Short mmCIF file of N, CA and C in Angstrom, two decimals:
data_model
loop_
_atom_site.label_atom_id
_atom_site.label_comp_id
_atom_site.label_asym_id
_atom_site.label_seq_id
_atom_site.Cartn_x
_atom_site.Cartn_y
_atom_site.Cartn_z
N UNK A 1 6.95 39.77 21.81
CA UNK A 1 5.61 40.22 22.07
C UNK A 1 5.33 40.05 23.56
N UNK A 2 4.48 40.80 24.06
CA UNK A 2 4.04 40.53 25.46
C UNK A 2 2.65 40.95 25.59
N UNK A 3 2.13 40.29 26.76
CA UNK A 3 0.49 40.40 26.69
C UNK A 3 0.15 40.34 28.25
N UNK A 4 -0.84 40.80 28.86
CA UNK A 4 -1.82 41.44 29.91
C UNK A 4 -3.17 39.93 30.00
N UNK A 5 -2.83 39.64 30.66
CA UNK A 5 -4.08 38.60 30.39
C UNK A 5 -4.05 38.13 32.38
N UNK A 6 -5.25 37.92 32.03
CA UNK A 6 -6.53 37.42 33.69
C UNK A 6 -6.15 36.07 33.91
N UNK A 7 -5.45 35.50 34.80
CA UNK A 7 -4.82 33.81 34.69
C UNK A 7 -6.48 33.30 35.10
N UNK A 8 -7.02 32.00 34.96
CA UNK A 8 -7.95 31.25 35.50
C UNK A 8 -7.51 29.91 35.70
N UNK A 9 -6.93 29.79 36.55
CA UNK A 9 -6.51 28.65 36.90
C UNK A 9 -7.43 27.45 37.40
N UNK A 10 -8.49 28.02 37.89
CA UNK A 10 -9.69 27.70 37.92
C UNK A 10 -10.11 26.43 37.06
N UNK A 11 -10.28 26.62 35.95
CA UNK A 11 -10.47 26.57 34.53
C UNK A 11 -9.20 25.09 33.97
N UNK A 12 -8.41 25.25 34.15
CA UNK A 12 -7.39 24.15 33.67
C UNK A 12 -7.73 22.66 34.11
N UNK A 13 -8.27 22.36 35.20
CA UNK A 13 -9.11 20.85 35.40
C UNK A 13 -9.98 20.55 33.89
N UNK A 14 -10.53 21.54 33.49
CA UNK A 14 -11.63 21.75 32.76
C UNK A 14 -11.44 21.97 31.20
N UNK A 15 -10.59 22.41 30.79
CA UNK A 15 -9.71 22.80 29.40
C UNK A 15 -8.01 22.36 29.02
N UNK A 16 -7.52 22.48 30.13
CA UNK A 16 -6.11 22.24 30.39
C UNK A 16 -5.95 21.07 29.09
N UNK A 17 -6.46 19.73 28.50
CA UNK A 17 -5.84 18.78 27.92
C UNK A 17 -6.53 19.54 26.63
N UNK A 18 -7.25 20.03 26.48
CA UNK A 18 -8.08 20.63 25.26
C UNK A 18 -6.95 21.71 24.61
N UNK A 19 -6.50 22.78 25.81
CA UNK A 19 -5.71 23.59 24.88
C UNK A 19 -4.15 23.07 25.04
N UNK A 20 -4.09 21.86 25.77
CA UNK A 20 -2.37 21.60 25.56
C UNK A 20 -1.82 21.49 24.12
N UNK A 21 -3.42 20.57 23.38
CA UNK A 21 -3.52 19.91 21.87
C UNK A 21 -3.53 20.97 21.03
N UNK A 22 -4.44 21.91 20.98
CA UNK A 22 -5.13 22.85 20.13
C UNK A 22 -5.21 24.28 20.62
N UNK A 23 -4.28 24.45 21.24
CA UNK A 23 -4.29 26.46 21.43
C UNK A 23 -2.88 26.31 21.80
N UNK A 24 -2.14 27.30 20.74
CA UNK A 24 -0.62 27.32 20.84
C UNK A 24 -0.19 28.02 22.85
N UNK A 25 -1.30 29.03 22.83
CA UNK A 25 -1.01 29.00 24.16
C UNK A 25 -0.80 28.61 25.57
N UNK A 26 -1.86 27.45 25.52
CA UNK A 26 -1.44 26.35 26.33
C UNK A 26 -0.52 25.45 26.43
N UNK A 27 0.18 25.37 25.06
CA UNK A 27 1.03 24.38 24.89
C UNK A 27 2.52 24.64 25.11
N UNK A 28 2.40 26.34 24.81
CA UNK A 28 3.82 27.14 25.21
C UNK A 28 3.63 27.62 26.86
N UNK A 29 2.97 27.06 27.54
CA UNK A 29 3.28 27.63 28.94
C UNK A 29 2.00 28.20 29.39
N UNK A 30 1.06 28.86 29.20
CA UNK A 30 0.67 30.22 29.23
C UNK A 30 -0.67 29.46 29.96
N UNK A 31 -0.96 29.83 31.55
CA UNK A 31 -2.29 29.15 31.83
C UNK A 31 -3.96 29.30 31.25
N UNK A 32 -4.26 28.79 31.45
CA UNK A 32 -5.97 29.38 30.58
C UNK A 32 -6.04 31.02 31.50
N UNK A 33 -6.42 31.97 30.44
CA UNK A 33 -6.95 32.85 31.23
C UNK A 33 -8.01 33.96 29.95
N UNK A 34 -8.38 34.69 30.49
CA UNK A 34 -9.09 35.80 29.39
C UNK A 34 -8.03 36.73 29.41
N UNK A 35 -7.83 37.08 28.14
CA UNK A 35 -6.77 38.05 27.50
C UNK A 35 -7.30 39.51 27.36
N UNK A 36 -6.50 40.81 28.08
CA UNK A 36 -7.31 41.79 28.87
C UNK A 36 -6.65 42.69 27.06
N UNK A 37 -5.17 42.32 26.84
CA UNK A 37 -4.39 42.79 25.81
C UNK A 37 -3.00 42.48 25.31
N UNK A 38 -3.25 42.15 24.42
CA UNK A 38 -2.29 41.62 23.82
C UNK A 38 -2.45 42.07 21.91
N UNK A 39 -0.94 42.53 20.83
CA UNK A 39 -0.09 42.65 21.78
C UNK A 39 0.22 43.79 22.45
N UNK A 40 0.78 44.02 23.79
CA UNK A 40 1.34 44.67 24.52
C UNK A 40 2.75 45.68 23.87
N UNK A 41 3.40 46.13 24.73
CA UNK A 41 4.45 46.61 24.37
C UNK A 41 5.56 45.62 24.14
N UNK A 42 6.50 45.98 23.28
CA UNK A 42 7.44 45.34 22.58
C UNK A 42 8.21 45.18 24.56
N UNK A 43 8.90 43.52 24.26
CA UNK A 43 9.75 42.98 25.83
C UNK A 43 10.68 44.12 25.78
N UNK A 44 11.82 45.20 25.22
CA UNK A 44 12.54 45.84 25.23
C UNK A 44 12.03 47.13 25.95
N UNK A 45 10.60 47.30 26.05
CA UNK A 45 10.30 48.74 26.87
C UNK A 45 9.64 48.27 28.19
N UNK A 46 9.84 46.70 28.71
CA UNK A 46 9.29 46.09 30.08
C UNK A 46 10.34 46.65 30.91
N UNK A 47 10.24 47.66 31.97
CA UNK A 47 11.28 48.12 32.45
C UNK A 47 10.61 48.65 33.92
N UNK A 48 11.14 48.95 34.82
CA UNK A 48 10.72 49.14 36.22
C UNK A 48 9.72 50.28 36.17
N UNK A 49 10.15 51.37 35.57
CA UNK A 49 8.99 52.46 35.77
C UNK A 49 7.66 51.66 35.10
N UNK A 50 7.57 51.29 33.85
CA UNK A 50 6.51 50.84 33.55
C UNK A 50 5.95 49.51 34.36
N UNK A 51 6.59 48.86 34.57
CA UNK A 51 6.05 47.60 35.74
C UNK A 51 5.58 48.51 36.92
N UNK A 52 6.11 49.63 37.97
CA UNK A 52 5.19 50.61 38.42
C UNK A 52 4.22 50.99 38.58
N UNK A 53 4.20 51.32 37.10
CA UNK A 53 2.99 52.28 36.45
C UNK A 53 1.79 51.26 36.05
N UNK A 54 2.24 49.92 35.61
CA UNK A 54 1.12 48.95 35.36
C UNK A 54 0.45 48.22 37.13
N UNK A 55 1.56 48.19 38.02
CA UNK A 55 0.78 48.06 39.32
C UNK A 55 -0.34 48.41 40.08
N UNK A 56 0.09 50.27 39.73
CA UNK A 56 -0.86 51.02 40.08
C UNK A 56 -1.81 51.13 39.47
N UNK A 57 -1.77 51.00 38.15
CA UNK A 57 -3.20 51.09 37.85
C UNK A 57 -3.90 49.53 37.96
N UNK A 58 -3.17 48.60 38.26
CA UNK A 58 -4.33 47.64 38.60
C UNK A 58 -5.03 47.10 39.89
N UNK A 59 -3.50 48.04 40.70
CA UNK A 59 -4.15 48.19 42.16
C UNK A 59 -5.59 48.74 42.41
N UNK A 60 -5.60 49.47 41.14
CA UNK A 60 -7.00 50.99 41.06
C UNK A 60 -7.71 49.76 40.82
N UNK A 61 -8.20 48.58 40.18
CA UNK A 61 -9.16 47.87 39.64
C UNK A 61 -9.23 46.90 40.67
N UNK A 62 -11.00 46.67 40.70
CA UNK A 62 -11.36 45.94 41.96
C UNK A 62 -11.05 44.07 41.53
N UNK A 63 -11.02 43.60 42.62
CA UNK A 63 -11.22 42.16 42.23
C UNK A 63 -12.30 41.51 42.13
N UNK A 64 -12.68 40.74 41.58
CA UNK A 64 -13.84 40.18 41.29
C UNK A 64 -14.32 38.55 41.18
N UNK A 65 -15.35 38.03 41.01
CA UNK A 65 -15.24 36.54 40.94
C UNK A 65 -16.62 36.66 39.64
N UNK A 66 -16.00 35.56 38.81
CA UNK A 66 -17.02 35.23 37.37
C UNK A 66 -17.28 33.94 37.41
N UNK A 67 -18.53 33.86 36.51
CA UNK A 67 -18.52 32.97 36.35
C UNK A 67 -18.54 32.41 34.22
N UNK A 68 -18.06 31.09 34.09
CA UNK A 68 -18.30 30.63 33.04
C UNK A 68 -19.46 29.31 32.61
N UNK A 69 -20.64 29.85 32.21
CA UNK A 69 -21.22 29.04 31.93
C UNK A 69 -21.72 28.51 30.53
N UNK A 70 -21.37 29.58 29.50
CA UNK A 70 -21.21 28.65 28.55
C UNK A 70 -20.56 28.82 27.28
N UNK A 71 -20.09 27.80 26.20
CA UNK A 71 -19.54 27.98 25.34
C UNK A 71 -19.84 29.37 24.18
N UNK A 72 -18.91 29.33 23.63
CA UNK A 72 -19.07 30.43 22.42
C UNK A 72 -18.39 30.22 21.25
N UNK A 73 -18.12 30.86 20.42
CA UNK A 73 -17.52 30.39 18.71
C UNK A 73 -16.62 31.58 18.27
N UNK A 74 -16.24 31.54 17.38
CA UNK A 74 -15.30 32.17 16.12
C UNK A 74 -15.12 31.53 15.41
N UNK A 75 -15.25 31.77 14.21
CA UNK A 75 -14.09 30.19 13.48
C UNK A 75 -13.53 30.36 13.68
N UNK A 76 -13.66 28.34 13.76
CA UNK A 76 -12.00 27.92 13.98
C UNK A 76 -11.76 27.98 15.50
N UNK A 77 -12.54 28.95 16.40
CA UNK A 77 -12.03 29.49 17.88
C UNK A 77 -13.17 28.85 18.90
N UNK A 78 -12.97 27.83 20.03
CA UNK A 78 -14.03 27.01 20.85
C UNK A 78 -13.47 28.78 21.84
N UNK A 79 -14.20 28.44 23.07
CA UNK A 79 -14.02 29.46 23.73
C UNK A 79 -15.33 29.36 25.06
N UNK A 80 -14.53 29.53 26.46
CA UNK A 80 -15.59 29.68 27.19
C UNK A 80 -15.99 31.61 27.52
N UNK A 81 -17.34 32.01 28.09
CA UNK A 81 -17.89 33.50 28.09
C UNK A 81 -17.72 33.68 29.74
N UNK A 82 -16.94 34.62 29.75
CA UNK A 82 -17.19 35.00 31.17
C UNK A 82 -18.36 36.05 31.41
N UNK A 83 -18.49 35.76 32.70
CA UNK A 83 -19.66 37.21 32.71
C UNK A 83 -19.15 37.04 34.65
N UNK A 84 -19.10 38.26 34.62
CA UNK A 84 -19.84 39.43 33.98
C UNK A 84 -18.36 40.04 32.62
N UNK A 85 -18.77 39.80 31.09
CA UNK A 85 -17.76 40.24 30.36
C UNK A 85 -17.69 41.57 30.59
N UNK A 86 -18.64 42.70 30.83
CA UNK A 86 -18.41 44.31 31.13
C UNK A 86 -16.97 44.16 32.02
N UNK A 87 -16.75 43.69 33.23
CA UNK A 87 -15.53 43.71 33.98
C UNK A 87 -14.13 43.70 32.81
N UNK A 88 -13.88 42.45 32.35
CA UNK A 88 -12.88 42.50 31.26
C UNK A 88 -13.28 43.54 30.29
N UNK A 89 -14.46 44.13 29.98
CA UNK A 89 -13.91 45.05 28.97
C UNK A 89 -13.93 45.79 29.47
N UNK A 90 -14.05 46.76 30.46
CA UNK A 90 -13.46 47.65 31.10
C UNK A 90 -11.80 47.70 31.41
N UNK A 91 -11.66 46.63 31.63
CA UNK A 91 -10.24 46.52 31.90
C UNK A 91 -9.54 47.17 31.16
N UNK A 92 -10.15 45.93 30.16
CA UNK A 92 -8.88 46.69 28.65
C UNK A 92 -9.49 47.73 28.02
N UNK A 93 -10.82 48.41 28.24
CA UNK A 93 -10.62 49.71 27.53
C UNK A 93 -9.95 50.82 28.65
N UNK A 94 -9.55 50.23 29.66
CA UNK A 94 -8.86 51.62 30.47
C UNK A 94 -7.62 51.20 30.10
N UNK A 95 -7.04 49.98 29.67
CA UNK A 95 -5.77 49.64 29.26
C UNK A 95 -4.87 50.75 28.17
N UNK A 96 -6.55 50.69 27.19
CA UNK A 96 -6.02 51.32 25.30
C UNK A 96 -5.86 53.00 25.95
N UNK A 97 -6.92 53.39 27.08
CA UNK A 97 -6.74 54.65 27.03
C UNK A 97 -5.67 54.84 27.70
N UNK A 98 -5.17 54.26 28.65
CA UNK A 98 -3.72 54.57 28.93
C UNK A 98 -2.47 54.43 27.93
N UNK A 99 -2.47 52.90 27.22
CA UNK A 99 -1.58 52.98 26.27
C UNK A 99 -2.18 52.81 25.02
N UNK A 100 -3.15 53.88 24.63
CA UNK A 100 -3.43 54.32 22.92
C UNK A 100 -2.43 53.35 22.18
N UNK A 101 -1.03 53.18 21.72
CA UNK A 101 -0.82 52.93 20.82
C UNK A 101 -0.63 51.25 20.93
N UNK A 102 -1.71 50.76 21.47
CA UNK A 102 -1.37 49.26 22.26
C UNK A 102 -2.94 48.82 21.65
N UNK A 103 -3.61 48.63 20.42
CA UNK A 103 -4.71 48.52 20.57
C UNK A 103 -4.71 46.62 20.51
N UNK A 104 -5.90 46.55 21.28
CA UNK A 104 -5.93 44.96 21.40
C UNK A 104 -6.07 44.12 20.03
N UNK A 105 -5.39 43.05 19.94
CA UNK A 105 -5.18 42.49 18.69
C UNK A 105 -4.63 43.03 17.67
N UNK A 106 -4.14 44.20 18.03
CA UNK A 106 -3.42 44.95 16.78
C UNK A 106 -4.34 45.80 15.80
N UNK A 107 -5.66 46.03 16.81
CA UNK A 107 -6.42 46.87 15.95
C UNK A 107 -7.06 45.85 14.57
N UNK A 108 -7.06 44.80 14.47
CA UNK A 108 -7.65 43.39 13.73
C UNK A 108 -8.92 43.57 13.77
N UNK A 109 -9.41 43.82 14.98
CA UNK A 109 -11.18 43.16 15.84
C UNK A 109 -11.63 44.40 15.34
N UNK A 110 -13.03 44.86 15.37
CA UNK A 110 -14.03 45.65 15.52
C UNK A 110 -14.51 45.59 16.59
N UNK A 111 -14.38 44.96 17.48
CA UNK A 111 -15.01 44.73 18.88
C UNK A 111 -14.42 43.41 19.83
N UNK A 112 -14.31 43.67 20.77
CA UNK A 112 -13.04 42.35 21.78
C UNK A 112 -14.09 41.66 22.03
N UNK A 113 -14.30 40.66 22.35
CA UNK A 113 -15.54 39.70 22.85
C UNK A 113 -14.50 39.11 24.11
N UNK A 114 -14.76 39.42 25.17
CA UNK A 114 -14.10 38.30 26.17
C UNK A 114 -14.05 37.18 26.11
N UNK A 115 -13.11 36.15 26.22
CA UNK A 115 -13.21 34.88 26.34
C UNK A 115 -12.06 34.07 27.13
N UNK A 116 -11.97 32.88 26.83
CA UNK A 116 -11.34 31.94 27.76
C UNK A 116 -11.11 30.61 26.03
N UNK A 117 -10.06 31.08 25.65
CA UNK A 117 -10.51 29.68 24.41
C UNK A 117 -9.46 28.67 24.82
N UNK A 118 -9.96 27.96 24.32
CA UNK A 118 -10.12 26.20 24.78
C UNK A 118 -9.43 25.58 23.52
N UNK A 119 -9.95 26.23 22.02
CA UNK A 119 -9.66 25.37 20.83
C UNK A 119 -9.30 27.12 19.90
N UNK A 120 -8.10 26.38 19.17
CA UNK A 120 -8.02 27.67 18.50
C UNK A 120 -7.43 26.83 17.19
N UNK A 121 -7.69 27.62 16.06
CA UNK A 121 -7.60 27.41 14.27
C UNK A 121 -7.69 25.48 14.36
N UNK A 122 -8.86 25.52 14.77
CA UNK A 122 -9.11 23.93 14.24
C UNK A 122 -10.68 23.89 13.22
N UNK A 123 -11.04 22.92 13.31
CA UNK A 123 -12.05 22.36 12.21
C UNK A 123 -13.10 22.95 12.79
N UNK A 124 -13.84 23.73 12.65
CA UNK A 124 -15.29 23.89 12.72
C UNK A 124 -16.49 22.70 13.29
N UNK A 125 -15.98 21.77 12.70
CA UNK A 125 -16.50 20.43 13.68
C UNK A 125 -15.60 19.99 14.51
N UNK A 126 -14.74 20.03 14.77
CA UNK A 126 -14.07 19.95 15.98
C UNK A 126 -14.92 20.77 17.08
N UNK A 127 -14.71 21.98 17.05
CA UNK A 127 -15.54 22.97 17.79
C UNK A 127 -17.20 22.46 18.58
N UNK A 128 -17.43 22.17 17.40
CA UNK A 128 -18.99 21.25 17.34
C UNK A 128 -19.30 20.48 18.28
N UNK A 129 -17.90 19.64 18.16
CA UNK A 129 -17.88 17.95 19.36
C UNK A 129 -17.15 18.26 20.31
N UNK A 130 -16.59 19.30 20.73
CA UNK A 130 -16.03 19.63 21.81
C UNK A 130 -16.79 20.77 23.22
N UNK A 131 -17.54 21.40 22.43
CA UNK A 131 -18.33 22.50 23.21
C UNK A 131 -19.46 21.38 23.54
N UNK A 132 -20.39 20.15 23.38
CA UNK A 132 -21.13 19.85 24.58
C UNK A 132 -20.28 19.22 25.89
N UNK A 133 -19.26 18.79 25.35
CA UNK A 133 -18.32 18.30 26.59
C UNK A 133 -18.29 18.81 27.27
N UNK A 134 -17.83 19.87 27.10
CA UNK A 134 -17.48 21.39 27.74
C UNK A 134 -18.46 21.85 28.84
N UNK A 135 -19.47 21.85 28.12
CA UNK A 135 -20.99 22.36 28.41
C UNK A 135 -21.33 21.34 30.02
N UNK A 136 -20.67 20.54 29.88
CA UNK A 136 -21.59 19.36 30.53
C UNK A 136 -20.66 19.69 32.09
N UNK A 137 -19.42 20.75 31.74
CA UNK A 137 -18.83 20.57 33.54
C UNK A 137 -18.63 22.15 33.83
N UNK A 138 -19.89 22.62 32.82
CA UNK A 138 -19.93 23.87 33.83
C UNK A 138 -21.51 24.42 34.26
N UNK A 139 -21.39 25.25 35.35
CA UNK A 139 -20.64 26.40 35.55
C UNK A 139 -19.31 26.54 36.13
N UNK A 140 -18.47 27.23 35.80
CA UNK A 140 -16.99 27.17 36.27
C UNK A 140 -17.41 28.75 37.07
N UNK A 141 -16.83 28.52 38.20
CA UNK A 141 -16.32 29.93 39.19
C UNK A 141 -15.22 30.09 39.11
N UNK A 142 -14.75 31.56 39.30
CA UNK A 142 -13.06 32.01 39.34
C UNK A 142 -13.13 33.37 39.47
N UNK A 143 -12.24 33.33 40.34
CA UNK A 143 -11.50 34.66 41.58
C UNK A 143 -10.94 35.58 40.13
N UNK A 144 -10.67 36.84 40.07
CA UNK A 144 -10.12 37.70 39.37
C UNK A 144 -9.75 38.41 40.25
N UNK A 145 -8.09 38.25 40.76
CA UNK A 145 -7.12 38.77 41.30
C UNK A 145 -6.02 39.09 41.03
N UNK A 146 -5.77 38.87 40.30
CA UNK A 146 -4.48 39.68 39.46
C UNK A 146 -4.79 39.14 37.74
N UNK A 147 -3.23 40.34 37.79
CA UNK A 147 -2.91 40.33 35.92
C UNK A 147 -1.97 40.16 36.37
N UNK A 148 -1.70 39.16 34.84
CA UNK A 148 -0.38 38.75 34.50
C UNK A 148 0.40 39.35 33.52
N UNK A 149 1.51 39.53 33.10
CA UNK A 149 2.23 40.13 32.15
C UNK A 149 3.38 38.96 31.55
N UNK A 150 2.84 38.79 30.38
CA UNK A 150 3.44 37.36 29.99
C UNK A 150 4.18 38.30 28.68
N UNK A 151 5.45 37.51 28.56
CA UNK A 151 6.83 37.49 27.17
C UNK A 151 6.83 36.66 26.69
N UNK A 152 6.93 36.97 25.24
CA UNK A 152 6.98 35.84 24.21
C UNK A 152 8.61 34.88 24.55
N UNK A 153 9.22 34.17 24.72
CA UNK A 153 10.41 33.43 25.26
C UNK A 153 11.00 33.73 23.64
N UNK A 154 12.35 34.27 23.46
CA UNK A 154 13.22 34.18 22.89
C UNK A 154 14.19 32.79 21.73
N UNK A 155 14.10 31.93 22.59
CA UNK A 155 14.68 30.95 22.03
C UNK A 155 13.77 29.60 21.18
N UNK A 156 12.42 29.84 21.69
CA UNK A 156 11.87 29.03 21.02
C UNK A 156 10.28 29.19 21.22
N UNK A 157 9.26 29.29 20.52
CA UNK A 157 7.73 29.30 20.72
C UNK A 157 7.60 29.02 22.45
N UNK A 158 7.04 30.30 22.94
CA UNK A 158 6.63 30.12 24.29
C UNK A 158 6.55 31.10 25.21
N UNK A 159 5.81 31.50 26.53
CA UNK A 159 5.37 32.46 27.00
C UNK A 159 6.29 32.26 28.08
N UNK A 160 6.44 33.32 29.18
CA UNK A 160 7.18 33.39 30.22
C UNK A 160 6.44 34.54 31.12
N UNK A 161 6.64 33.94 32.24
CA UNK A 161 5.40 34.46 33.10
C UNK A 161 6.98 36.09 33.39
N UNK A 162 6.29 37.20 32.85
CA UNK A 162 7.73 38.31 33.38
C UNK A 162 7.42 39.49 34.95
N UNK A 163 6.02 39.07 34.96
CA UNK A 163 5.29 40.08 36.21
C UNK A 163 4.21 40.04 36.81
N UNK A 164 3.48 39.58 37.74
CA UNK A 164 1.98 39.38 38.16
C UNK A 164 1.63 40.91 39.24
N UNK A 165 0.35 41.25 39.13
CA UNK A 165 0.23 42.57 39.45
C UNK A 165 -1.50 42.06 39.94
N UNK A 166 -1.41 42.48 41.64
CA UNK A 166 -2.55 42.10 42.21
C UNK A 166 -3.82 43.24 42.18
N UNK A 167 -4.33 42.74 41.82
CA UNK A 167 -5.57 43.90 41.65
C UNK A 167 -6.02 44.21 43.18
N UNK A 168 -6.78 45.39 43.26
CA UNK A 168 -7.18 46.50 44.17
C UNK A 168 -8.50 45.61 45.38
N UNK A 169 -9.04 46.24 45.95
CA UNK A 169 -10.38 45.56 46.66
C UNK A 169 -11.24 44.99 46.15
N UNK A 170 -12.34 44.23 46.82
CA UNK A 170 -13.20 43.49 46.01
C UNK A 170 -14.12 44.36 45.67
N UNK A 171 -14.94 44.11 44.23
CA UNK A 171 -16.23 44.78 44.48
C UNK A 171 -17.10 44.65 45.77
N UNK A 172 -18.18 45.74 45.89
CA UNK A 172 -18.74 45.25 47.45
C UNK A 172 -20.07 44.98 46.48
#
């Protein structure tokens, strides 16, 4: 599997021991970031024209700075809200219209909610006692300057950083 996601590195002072425990993605490598799409194309069609073709179009997308100020839910899912979220969903709806057969989550969702999660398939009260913590060291700021293009690793549960792709000018 491979996935398109916004790194926030920002953010890891702040979540980093939260999702090392409780979000498989932190724990396999993968820095906190908001996930633009995933999954992506199968690792067997990651190939130079398409690494190309994913440059340019993110060269086309401006860079930006968000902020996170406060928690949000799913079950089971802690999660910080970026805003401005319109930016990320723009992203990835110019993503689906370029690659239609790539829908985010596998076409699962009725609607993407941006996020940044922190806690994933735990207790509902977990969630509970973890989001005022949370609450209490933000607002978090963070640069949106590139995408990342992360691979599922082969040999054992885990992400691998396969391409970073710098986004275009800032908004003015």
């Amino acid at each position: 599997m491979t996935a398109l996601v916004v790194p926030v590195p920002e953010a890891e002072p702040v979540v980093g021991a939260y999702r090392e425990r409780h979000d498989p993605s932190g724990a396999w490598g993968m820095l906190p970031h908001v996930t633009l799409l995933v999954p992506f194309v199968s690792p067997a069609r990651v190939d130079d024209p398409l690494l190309a073709e994913l440059a340019a179009l993110f060269a086309d997308m401006p860079r930006f700075a968000c902020r996170f100020e406060e928690t949000g839910s799913f079950p089971g899912v802690l999660y910080l809200a970026p805003e401005p979220a319109e930016q990320f969903q723009s992203m990835t709806e110019r993503l689906v219209e370029r690659y239609p057969g790539c829908p985010p989550y596998g076409g699962e969702l009725d609607a993407v909610v941006p996020h940044l999660t922190v806690l994933h398939d735990c207790a509902d009260c977990l969630c509970e006692r973890v989001a005022p913590c949370l609450e209490d060291k933000l607002p978090l700021v963070a640069q949106v300057n590139e995408v990342v293009l992360y691979q599922g690793a082969n040999e054992e549960p885990g992400w691998v950083r396969r391409a970073r792709f710098p986004l275009g000018s800032p908004t003015a």
